[in-house]
């Protein structure tokens, strides 16, 4: 995790993954943001491959009231599924303005986090369509040191959109070109700053 204060008191939090230590690190970063007494926040999950579901739910809980759906796990067409809900820390500053940066490398738990905040109207997604990993897999050991990886469920956003089918499409699409990369020009970040 990395934090930085940008111009116009815009605070940036870069999340590299959703590991076991991520919720604690994120809480510290959020404390830094609150200490700066601003209300403009950019969370960058570009290139974030995801990680632990619980870390995504925990992190989303800092923004969502208790009971709001973060993600749904569905095993089949007739399955009611399991719903993972916000723990309700809901500790964001009043009047928070939030942009989440996403790209093709944003996957799994990072998509769950971004999708939940966007669908509940708390964040604007900026960047490129996400990777689209929305499956729950189980490893079944076989003979001769072999194993079978079996998809047993799908992740759905709070509004029931399958992450596996489409990934997330940002409200504001900004593609980085090869020329942008060579010039070290981050037009996605610039757009987020412009929005805020």
PDB file of C-alpha atoms in Angstrom:
ATOM      1  CA  UNK A   1       0.000   0.000   0.000  1.00  0.00           C
ATOM      2  CA  UNK A   2       1.185   3.525  -0.780  1.00  0.00           C
ATOM      3  CA  UNK A   3      -0.264   6.943   0.070  1.00  0.00           C
ATOM      4  CA  UNK A   4       0.359  10.381  -1.360  1.00  0.00           C
ATOM      5  CA  UNK A   5      -1.132  13.873  -1.073  1.00  0.00           C
ATOM      6  CA  UNK A   6      -1.729  15.377  -4.508  1.00  0.00           C
ATOM      7  CA  UNK A   7      -2.588  18.942  -5.507  1.00  0.00           C
ATOM      8  CA  UNK A   8      -5.859  20.497  -4.281  1.00  0.00           C
ATOM      9  CA  UNK A   9      -5.789  18.297  -1.137  1.00  0.00           C
ATOM     10  CA  UNK A  10      -6.624  15.157  -3.092  1.00  0.00           C
ATOM     11  CA  UNK A  11      -5.429  12.064  -1.236  1.00  0.00           C
ATOM     12  CA  UNK A  12      -4.262   8.972  -3.151  1.00  0.00           C
ATOM     13  CA  UNK A  13      -4.210   5.418  -1.782  1.00  0.00           C
ATOM     14  CA  UNK A  14      -2.585   2.774  -4.003  1.00  0.00           C
ATOM     15  CA  UNK A  15      -3.660  -0.793  -3.102  1.00  0.00           C
ATOM     16  CA  UNK A  16      -1.376  -3.441  -4.603  1.00  0.00           C
ATOM     17  CA  UNK A  17      -3.386  -6.472  -3.411  1.00  0.00           C
ATOM     18  CA  UNK A  18      -5.965  -7.668  -0.908  1.00  0.00           C
ATOM     19  CA  UNK A  19      -3.800  -9.760   1.405  1.00  0.00           C
ATOM     20  CA  UNK A  20      -4.215 -10.568   5.093  1.00  0.00           C
ATOM     21  CA  UNK A  21      -2.495  -7.319   6.170  1.00  0.00           C
ATOM     22  CA  UNK A  22      -4.333  -5.087   3.662  1.00  0.00           C
ATOM     23  CA  UNK A  23      -7.329  -4.107   5.867  1.00  0.00           C
ATOM     24  CA  UNK A  24      -5.042  -2.914   8.681  1.00  0.00           C
ATOM     25  CA  UNK A  25      -2.801  -1.001   6.282  1.00  0.00           C
ATOM     26  CA  UNK A  26      -5.844   0.508   4.607  1.00  0.00           C
ATOM     27  CA  UNK A  27      -7.236   1.613   7.988  1.00  0.00           C
ATOM     28  CA  UNK A  28      -3.943   3.429   8.667  1.00  0.00           C
ATOM     29  CA  UNK A  29      -4.047   5.078   5.236  1.00  0.00           C
ATOM     30  CA  UNK A  30      -7.643   6.161   5.835  1.00  0.00           C
ATOM     31  CA  UNK A  31      -6.545   7.691   9.170  1.00  0.00           C
ATOM     32  CA  UNK A  32      -3.876   9.683   7.281  1.00  0.00           C
ATOM     33  CA  UNK A  33      -6.541  10.865   4.840  1.00  0.00           C
ATOM     34  CA  UNK A  34      -8.862  11.918   7.682  1.00  0.00           C
ATOM     35  CA  UNK A  35      -6.028  13.710   9.486  1.00  0.00           C
ATOM     36  CA  UNK A  36      -5.481  15.776   6.330  1.00  0.00           C
ATOM     37  CA  UNK A  37      -9.122  16.935   6.710  1.00  0.00           C
ATOM     38  CA  UNK A  38      -9.923  16.641   3.038  1.00  0.00           C
ATOM     39  CA  UNK A  39     -12.873  14.987   1.331  1.00  0.00           C
ATOM     40  CA  UNK A  40     -11.329  14.065  -2.046  1.00  0.00           C
ATOM     41  CA  UNK A  41      -9.942  10.541  -2.315  1.00  0.00           C
ATOM     42  CA  UNK A  42      -8.544   8.429  -5.157  1.00  0.00           C
ATOM     43  CA  UNK A  43      -8.108   4.692  -4.574  1.00  0.00           C
ATOM     44  CA  UNK A  44      -5.899   3.109  -7.225  1.00  0.00           C
ATOM     45  CA  UNK A  45      -6.478  -0.632  -7.742  1.00  0.00           C
ATOM     46  CA  UNK A  46      -4.942  -0.767 -11.226  1.00  0.00           C
ATOM     47  CA  UNK A  47      -2.854  -3.898 -11.597  1.00  0.00           C
ATOM     48  CA  UNK A  48      -4.286  -5.240  -8.327  1.00  0.00           C
ATOM     49  CA  UNK A  49      -4.762  -9.003  -8.846  1.00  0.00           C
ATOM     50  CA  UNK A  50      -7.092  -9.321  -5.851  1.00  0.00           C
ATOM     51  CA  UNK A  51      -6.512 -11.747  -3.035  1.00  0.00           C
ATOM     52  CA  UNK A  52      -8.674 -12.547  -0.034  1.00  0.00           C
ATOM     53  CA  UNK A  53     -12.427 -12.032  -0.191  1.00  0.00           C
ATOM     54  CA  UNK A  54     -12.515 -11.121   3.497  1.00  0.00           C
ATOM     55  CA  UNK A  55      -9.945  -8.357   2.926  1.00  0.00           C
ATOM     56  CA  UNK A  56     -12.150  -6.845   0.188  1.00  0.00           C
ATOM     57  CA  UNK A  57     -15.265  -7.011   2.408  1.00  0.00           C
ATOM     58  CA  UNK A  58     -13.353  -5.511   5.342  1.00  0.00           C
ATOM     59  CA  UNK A  59     -11.979  -2.646   3.225  1.00  0.00           C
ATOM     60  CA  UNK A  60     -15.370  -1.892   1.642  1.00  0.00           C
ATOM     61  CA  UNK A  61     -16.873  -1.814   5.151  1.00  0.00           C
ATOM     62  CA  UNK A  62     -15.015   1.447   5.860  1.00  0.00           C
ATOM     63  CA  UNK A  63     -17.326   3.129   3.349  1.00  0.00           C
ATOM     64  CA  UNK A  64     -20.595   1.190   3.445  1.00  0.00           C
ATOM     65  CA  UNK A  65     -23.241   1.195   6.177  1.00  0.00           C
ATOM     66  CA  UNK A  66     -23.807  -2.089   8.005  1.00  0.00           C
ATOM     67  CA  UNK A  67     -25.777  -4.664   6.052  1.00  0.00           C
ATOM     68  CA  UNK A  68     -25.144  -3.278   2.562  1.00  0.00           C
ATOM     69  CA  UNK A  69     -24.230  -6.014   0.082  1.00  0.00           C
ATOM     70  CA  UNK A  70     -20.560  -6.141  -0.906  1.00  0.00           C
ATOM     71  CA  UNK A  71     -20.735  -9.293  -3.056  1.00  0.00           C
ATOM     72  CA  UNK A  72     -22.898 -12.351  -3.689  1.00  0.00           C
ATOM     73  CA  UNK A  73     -21.659 -15.927  -4.115  1.00  0.00           C
ATOM     74  CA  UNK A  74     -23.924 -18.020  -6.358  1.00  0.00           C
ATOM     75  CA  UNK A  75     -23.418 -21.734  -7.063  1.00  0.00           C
ATOM     76  CA  UNK A  76     -26.107 -22.335  -9.679  1.00  0.00           C
ATOM     77  CA  UNK A  77     -29.159 -20.921 -11.456  1.00  0.00           C
ATOM     78  CA  UNK A  78     -31.572 -21.821  -8.635  1.00  0.00           C
ATOM     79  CA  UNK A  79     -29.124 -21.129  -5.803  1.00  0.00           C
ATOM     80  CA  UNK A  80     -30.009 -18.198  -3.543  1.00  0.00           C
ATOM     81  CA  UNK A  81     -26.314 -17.955  -2.814  1.00  0.00           C
ATOM     82  CA  UNK A  82     -24.427 -16.453   0.051  1.00  0.00           C
ATOM     83  CA  UNK A  83     -24.377 -12.711   0.573  1.00  0.00           C
ATOM     84  CA  UNK A  84     -21.365 -10.944   2.068  1.00  0.00           C
ATOM     85  CA  UNK A  85     -22.406  -7.709   3.745  1.00  0.00           C
ATOM     86  CA  UNK A  86     -20.631  -4.618   5.014  1.00  0.00           C
ATOM     87  CA  UNK A  87     -19.578  -4.697   8.643  1.00  0.00           C
ATOM     88  CA  UNK A  88     -20.596  -1.059   8.793  1.00  0.00           C
ATOM     89  CA  UNK A  89     -17.514   0.834   9.896  1.00  0.00           C
ATOM     90  CA  UNK A  90     -18.856   3.571   7.605  1.00  0.00           C
ATOM     91  CA  UNK A  91     -16.075   5.890   8.692  1.00  0.00           C
ATOM     92  CA  UNK A  92     -15.685   7.996   5.560  1.00  0.00           C
ATOM     93  CA  UNK A  93     -15.680  11.768   6.042  1.00  0.00           C
ATOM     94  CA  UNK A  94     -18.916  13.651   5.332  1.00  0.00           C
ATOM     95  CA  UNK A  95     -19.213  14.782   1.715  1.00  0.00           C
ATOM     96  CA  UNK A  96     -16.607  12.251   0.561  1.00  0.00           C
ATOM     97  CA  UNK A  97     -15.793  12.436  -3.157  1.00  0.00           C
ATOM     98  CA  UNK A  98     -14.237   9.174  -4.280  1.00  0.00           C
ATOM     99  CA  UNK A  99     -12.744   7.935  -7.547  1.00  0.00           C
ATOM    100  CA  UNK A 100     -11.437   4.390  -7.987  1.00  0.00           C
ATOM    101  CA  UNK A 101      -8.886   3.785 -10.760  1.00  0.00           C
ATOM    102  CA  UNK A 102      -9.239   0.412 -12.534  1.00  0.00           C
ATOM    103  CA  UNK A 103      -7.677  -1.312 -15.538  1.00  0.00           C
ATOM    104  CA  UNK A 104      -7.315  -4.694 -17.213  1.00  0.00           C
ATOM    105  CA  UNK A 105      -5.073  -5.824 -14.360  1.00  0.00           C
ATOM    106  CA  UNK A 106      -7.761  -5.131 -11.741  1.00  0.00           C
ATOM    107  CA  UNK A 107      -9.104  -8.570 -10.815  1.00  0.00           C
ATOM    108  CA  UNK A 108     -10.914 -10.748  -8.302  1.00  0.00           C
ATOM    109  CA  UNK A 109     -11.148  -9.126  -4.829  1.00  0.00           C
ATOM    110  CA  UNK A 110     -10.152  -5.750  -6.329  1.00  0.00           C
ATOM    111  CA  UNK A 111     -13.149  -5.995  -8.683  1.00  0.00           C
ATOM    112  CA  UNK A 112     -15.399  -6.952  -5.773  1.00  0.00           C
ATOM    113  CA  UNK A 113     -14.248  -3.882  -3.799  1.00  0.00           C
ATOM    114  CA  UNK A 114     -14.542  -1.446  -6.719  1.00  0.00           C
ATOM    115  CA  UNK A 115     -17.860  -2.884  -7.913  1.00  0.00           C
ATOM    116  CA  UNK A 116     -19.465  -2.614  -4.474  1.00  0.00           C
ATOM    117  CA  UNK A 117     -18.500   1.025  -3.951  1.00  0.00           C
ATOM    118  CA  UNK A 118     -19.503   2.005  -7.490  1.00  0.00           C
ATOM    119  CA  UNK A 119     -22.877   0.233  -7.421  1.00  0.00           C
ATOM    120  CA  UNK A 120     -23.780   1.765  -4.053  1.00  0.00           C
ATOM    121  CA  UNK A 121     -23.112   5.208  -5.561  1.00  0.00           C
ATOM    122  CA  UNK A 122     -20.084   5.988  -3.420  1.00  0.00           C
ATOM    123  CA  UNK A 123     -17.385   5.935  -6.100  1.00  0.00           C
ATOM    124  CA  UNK A 124     -16.839   6.767  -9.747  1.00  0.00           C
ATOM    125  CA  UNK A 125     -14.756   4.206 -11.621  1.00  0.00           C
ATOM    126  CA  UNK A 126     -12.199   5.659 -14.042  1.00  0.00           C
ATOM    127  CA  UNK A 127      -9.919   3.763 -16.397  1.00  0.00           C
ATOM    128  CA  UNK A 128     -10.296   0.579 -18.432  1.00  0.00           C
ATOM    129  CA  UNK A 129     -12.527  -2.491 -18.244  1.00  0.00           C
ATOM    130  CA  UNK A 130     -11.349  -4.867 -15.512  1.00  0.00           C
ATOM    131  CA  UNK A 131     -10.013  -8.392 -15.971  1.00  0.00           C
ATOM    132  CA  UNK A 132     -13.197 -10.280 -15.047  1.00  0.00           C
ATOM    133  CA  UNK A 133     -12.242 -12.937 -12.507  1.00  0.00           C
ATOM    134  CA  UNK A 134     -15.438 -13.757 -10.682  1.00  0.00           C
ATOM    135  CA  UNK A 135     -15.231 -17.436  -9.919  1.00  0.00           C
ATOM    136  CA  UNK A 136     -14.802 -19.405  -6.714  1.00  0.00           C
ATOM    137  CA  UNK A 137     -12.523 -22.388  -7.228  1.00  0.00           C
ATOM    138  CA  UNK A 138     -11.751 -25.499  -5.212  1.00  0.00           C
ATOM    139  CA  UNK A 139      -8.636 -27.678  -5.532  1.00  0.00           C
ATOM    140  CA  UNK A 140      -9.379 -31.431  -5.465  1.00  0.00           C
ATOM    141  CA  UNK A 141      -6.330 -33.696  -4.959  1.00  0.00           C
ATOM    142  CA  UNK A 142      -6.079 -36.669  -7.346  1.00  0.00           C
ATOM    143  CA  UNK A 143      -3.690 -39.600  -7.560  1.00  0.00           C
ATOM    144  CA  UNK A 144      -0.067 -39.294  -8.661  1.00  0.00           C
ATOM    145  CA  UNK A 145       0.489 -35.757  -7.325  1.00  0.00           C
ATOM    146  CA  UNK A 146      -2.178 -34.332  -9.624  1.00  0.00           C
ATOM    147  CA  UNK A 147      -5.072 -32.047  -8.754  1.00  0.00           C
ATOM    148  CA  UNK A 148      -8.241 -30.787 -10.347  1.00  0.00           C
ATOM    149  CA  UNK A 149      -9.230 -27.143 -10.042  1.00  0.00           C
ATOM    150  CA  UNK A 150     -13.017 -26.924 -10.122  1.00  0.00           C
ATOM    151  CA  UNK A 151     -15.109 -23.763 -10.368  1.00  0.00           C
ATOM    152  CA  UNK A 152     -17.856 -24.127  -7.754  1.00  0.00           C
ATOM    153  CA  UNK A 153     -19.449 -20.664  -7.663  1.00  0.00           C
ATOM    154  CA  UNK A 154     -19.524 -17.196  -9.248  1.00  0.00           C
ATOM    155  CA  UNK A 155     -19.149 -13.748  -7.724  1.00  0.00           C
ATOM    156  CA  UNK A 156     -21.885 -11.219  -8.458  1.00  0.00           C
ATOM    157  CA  UNK A 157     -21.861  -7.500  -7.694  1.00  0.00           C
ATOM    158  CA  UNK A 158     -24.538  -6.094  -5.344  1.00  0.00           C
ATOM    159  CA  UNK A 159     -26.799  -5.559  -8.379  1.00  0.00           C
ATOM    160  CA  UNK A 160     -26.239  -9.112  -9.640  1.00  0.00           C
ATOM    161  CA  UNK A 161     -23.680  -8.474 -12.397  1.00  0.00           C
ATOM    162  CA  UNK A 162     -21.378 -11.461 -12.955  1.00  0.00           C
ATOM    163  CA  UNK A 163     -17.749 -10.399 -12.697  1.00  0.00           C
ATOM    164  CA  UNK A 164     -16.674 -13.447 -14.742  1.00  0.00           C
ATOM    165  CA  UNK A 165     -18.912 -12.568 -17.670  1.00  0.00           C
ATOM    166  CA  UNK A 166     -17.872  -8.991 -18.217  1.00  0.00           C
ATOM    167  CA  UNK A 167     -15.650  -7.601 -15.517  1.00  0.00           C
ATOM    168  CA  UNK A 168     -16.434  -3.993 -14.557  1.00  0.00           C
ATOM    169  CA  UNK A 169     -16.821  -1.241 -17.110  1.00  0.00           C
ATOM    170  CA  UNK A 170     -15.838   2.125 -15.613  1.00  0.00           C
ATOM    171  CA  UNK A 171     -18.284   5.017 -15.793  1.00  0.00           C
ATOM    172  CA  UNK A 172     -15.484   7.061 -17.354  1.00  0.00           C
ATOM    173  CA  UNK A 173     -13.288   5.093 -19.743  1.00  0.00           C
ATOM    174  CA  UNK A 174      -9.744   6.329 -20.267  1.00  0.00           C
ATOM    175  CA  UNK A 175      -7.274   4.089 -22.094  1.00  0.00           C
ATOM    176  CA  UNK A 176      -3.549   4.454 -21.622  1.00  0.00           C
ATOM    177  CA  UNK A 177      -1.689   4.193 -24.922  1.00  0.00           C
ATOM    178  CA  UNK A 178       1.822   2.943 -25.467  1.00  0.00           C
ATOM    179  CA  UNK A 179       2.817   6.569 -26.082  1.00  0.00           C
ATOM    180  CA  UNK A 180       1.371   7.509 -22.669  1.00  0.00           C
ATOM    181  CA  UNK A 181       3.394   4.767 -20.994  1.00  0.00           C
ATOM    182  CA  UNK A 182       6.613   5.765 -22.754  1.00  0.00           C
ATOM    183  CA  UNK A 183       6.090   9.400 -21.799  1.00  0.00           C
ATOM    184  CA  UNK A 184       5.172   8.368 -18.230  1.00  0.00           C
ATOM    185  CA  UNK A 185       1.862  10.191 -18.746  1.00  0.00           C
ATOM    186  CA  UNK A 186      -0.965   8.914 -16.516  1.00  0.00           C
ATOM    187  CA  UNK A 187      -4.106  10.212 -18.198  1.00  0.00           C
ATOM    188  CA  UNK A 188      -6.308   8.024 -15.955  1.00  0.00           C
ATOM    189  CA  UNK A 189      -4.976   9.664 -12.807  1.00  0.00           C
ATOM    190  CA  UNK A 190      -5.241  13.092 -14.447  1.00  0.00           C
ATOM    191  CA  UNK A 191      -8.906  12.407 -15.270  1.00  0.00           C
ATOM    192  CA  UNK A 192      -9.578  11.357 -11.677  1.00  0.00           C
ATOM    193  CA  UNK A 193      -8.010  14.591 -10.425  1.00  0.00           C
ATOM    194  CA  UNK A 194     -10.071  16.582 -12.923  1.00  0.00           C
ATOM    195  CA  UNK A 195     -13.300  14.916 -11.722  1.00  0.00           C
ATOM    196  CA  UNK A 196     -12.533  15.694  -8.100  1.00  0.00           C
TER     197      UNK A 196
END
